[in-house]
CSV table of C-alpha atoms in Angstrom, one decimal:
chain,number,residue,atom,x,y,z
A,575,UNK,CA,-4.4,14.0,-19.3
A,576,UNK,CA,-5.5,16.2,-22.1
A,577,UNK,CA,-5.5,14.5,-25.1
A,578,UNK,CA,-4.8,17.5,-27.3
A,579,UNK,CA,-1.6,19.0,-26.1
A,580,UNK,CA,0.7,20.6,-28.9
A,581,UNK,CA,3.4,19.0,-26.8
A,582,UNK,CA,2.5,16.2,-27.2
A,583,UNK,CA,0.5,13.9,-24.6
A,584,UNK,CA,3.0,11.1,-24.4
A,585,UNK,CA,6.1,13.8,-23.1
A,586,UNK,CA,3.6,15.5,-20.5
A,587,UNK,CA,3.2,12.0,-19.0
A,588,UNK,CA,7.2,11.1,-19.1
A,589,UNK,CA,7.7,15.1,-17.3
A,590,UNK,CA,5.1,13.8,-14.8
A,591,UNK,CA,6.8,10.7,-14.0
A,592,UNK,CA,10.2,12.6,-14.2
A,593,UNK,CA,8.7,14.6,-11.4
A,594,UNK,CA,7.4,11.8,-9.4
A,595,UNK,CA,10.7,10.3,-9.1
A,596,UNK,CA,12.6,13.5,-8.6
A,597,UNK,CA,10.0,14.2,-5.8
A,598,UNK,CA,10.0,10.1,-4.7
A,599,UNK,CA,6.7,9.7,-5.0
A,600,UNK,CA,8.7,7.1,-7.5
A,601,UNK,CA,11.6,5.5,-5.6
A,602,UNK,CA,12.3,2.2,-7.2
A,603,UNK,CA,9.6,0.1,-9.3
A,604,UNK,CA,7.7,2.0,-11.5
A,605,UNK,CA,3.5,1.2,-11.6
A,606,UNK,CA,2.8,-1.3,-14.4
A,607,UNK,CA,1.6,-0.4,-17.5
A,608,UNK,CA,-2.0,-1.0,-17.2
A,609,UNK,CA,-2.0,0.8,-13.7
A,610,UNK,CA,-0.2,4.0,-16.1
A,611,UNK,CA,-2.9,3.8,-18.2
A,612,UNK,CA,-5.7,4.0,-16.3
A,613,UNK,CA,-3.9,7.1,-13.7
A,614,UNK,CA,-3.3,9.0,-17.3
A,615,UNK,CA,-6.2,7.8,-19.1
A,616,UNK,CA,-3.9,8.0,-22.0
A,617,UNK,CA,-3.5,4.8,-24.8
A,618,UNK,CA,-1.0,1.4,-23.8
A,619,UNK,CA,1.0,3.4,-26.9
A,620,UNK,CA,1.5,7.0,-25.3
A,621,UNK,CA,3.0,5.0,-22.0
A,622,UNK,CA,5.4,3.1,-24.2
A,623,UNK,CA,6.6,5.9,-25.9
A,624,UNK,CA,6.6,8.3,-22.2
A,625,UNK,CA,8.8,5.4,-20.8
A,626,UNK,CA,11.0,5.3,-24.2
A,627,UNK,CA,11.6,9.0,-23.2
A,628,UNK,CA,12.5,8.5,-19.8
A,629,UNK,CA,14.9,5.3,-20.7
A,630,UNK,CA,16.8,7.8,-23.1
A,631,UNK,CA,17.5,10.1,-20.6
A,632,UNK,CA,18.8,7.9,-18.1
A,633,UNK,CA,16.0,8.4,-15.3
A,634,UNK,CA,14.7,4.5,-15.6
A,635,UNK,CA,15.5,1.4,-16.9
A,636,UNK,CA,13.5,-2.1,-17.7
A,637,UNK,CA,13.9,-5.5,-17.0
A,638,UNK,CA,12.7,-8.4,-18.7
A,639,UNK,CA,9.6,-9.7,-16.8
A,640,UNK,CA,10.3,-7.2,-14.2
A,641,UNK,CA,9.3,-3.8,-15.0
A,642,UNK,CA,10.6,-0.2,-15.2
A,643,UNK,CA,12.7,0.6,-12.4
A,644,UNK,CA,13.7,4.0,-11.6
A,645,UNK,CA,18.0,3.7,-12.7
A,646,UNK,CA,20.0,2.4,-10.5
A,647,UNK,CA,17.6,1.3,-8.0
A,648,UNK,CA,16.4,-2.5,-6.3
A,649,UNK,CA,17.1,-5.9,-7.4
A,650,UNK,CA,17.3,-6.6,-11.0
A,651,UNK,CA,18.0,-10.4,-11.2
A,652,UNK,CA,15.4,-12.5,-12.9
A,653,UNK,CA,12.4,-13.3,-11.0
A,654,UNK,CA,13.3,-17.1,-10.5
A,655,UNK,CA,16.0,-16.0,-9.0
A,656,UNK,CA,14.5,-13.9,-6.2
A,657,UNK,CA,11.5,-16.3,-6.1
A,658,UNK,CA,14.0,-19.4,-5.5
A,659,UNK,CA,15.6,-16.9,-2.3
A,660,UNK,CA,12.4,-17.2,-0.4
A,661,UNK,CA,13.0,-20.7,-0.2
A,662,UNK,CA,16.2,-19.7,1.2
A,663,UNK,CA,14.6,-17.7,4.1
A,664,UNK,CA,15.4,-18.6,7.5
A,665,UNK,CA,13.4,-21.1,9.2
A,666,UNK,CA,12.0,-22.4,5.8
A,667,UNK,CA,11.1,-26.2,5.6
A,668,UNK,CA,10.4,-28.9,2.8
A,669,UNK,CA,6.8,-29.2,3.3
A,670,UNK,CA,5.8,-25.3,4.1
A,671,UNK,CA,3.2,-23.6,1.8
A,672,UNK,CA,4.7,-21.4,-1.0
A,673,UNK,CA,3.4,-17.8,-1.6
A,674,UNK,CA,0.0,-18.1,-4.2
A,675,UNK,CA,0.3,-15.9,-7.0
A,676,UNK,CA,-1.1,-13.1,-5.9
A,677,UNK,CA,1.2,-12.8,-3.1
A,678,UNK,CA,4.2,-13.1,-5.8
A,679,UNK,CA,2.7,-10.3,-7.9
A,680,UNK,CA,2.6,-7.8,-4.8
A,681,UNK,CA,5.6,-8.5,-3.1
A,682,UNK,CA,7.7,-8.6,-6.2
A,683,UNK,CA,5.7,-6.0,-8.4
A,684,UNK,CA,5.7,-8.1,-11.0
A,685,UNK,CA,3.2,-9.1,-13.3
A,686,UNK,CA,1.0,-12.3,-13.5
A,687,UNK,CA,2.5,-13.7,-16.5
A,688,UNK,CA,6.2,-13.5,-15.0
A,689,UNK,CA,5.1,-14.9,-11.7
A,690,UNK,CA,3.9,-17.7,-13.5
A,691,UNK,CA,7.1,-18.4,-15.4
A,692,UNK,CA,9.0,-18.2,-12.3
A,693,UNK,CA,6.6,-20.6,-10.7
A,694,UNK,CA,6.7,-22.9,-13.6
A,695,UNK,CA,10.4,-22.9,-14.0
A,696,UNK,CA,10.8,-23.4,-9.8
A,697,UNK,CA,8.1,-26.7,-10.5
A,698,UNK,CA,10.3,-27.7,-13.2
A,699,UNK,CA,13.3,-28.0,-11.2
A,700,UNK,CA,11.3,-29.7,-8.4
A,701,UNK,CA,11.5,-27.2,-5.7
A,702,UNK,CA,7.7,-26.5,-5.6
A,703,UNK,CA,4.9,-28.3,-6.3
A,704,UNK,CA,1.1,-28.9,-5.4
A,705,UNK,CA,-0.2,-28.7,-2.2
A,706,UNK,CA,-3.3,-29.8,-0.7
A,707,UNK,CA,-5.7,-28.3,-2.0
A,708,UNK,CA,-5.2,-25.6,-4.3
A,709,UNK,CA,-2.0,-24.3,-3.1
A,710,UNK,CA,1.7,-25.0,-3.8
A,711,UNK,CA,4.4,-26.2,-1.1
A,712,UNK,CA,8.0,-26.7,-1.2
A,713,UNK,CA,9.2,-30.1,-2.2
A,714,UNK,CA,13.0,-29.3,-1.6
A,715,UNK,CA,15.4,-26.7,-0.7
A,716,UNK,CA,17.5,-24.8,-3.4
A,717,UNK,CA,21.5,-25.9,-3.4
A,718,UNK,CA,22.2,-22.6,-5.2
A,719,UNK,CA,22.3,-24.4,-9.0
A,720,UNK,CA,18.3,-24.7,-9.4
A,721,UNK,CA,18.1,-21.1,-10.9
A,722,UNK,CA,19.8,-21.2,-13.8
A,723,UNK,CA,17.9,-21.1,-17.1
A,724,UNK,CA,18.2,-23.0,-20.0
């Protein structure tokens, strides 16, 4: 991105994102931040204020720990939520290994920080825990009240 423009830089990125999602290249989670920063080569500042743009119009919308989601797309219930459903999965037992972090990040497109949360909230209810070695397993299965948050 030219740095430069008289239009400014920050609403060249939001048309090109408009464009992506018109064209769905874009079809429900948006790239992070940091992946938006380095594609543009543009500041963490010009992203913020390209997404401001494109939340104003209507075309995306955040969720807390989530992301930016293209409007009116996907799942948008807190990650310990969705995390705690894959414990509802068929076939899933007290004593199978839980997805590492990692996994959580990519399946979820969520960042690290969030996965952890979700982790930590999950171990504080007592429905994962440490595994051998330097996994985590599943101690119990979810009743449908272990996802509420204080």
């Amino acid at each position: 991105m030219p740095q430069g423009s008289p239009r400014g830089t920050y609403l060249e990125v939001s048309e090109s994102l408009r464009k992506k999602i018109r064209e769905g290249e874009i079809t429900e989670a948006l790239p992070s931040q940091s992946a938006l920063v380095s594609e543009y080569g543009v500041s963490r500042s010009t992203i913020e204020r390209a997404l401001a743009v494109l939340k104003t119009d209507g075309v995306i919308e955040s969720v807390q720990g989530a992301g930016w989601f293209v409007a009116g797309t996907g799942d948008r219930r807190p990650l310990v939520e969705r995390a705690t459903d894959l414990l509802r999965g068929e076939g899933t037992k007290v004593g199978d290994r839980f997805p590492t972090e990692k996994e959580l990040c990519e399946g979820f497109g969520a960042s690290r920080t969030a996965v952890r949360s979700a982790i930590a909230q999950m171990e504080g209810q007592g429905l994962i825990g440490k595994g051998a070695g330097r996994g985590r397993e599943i101690l119990t299965l979810p009743t449908g009240r272990e996802t509420q948050t204080a």
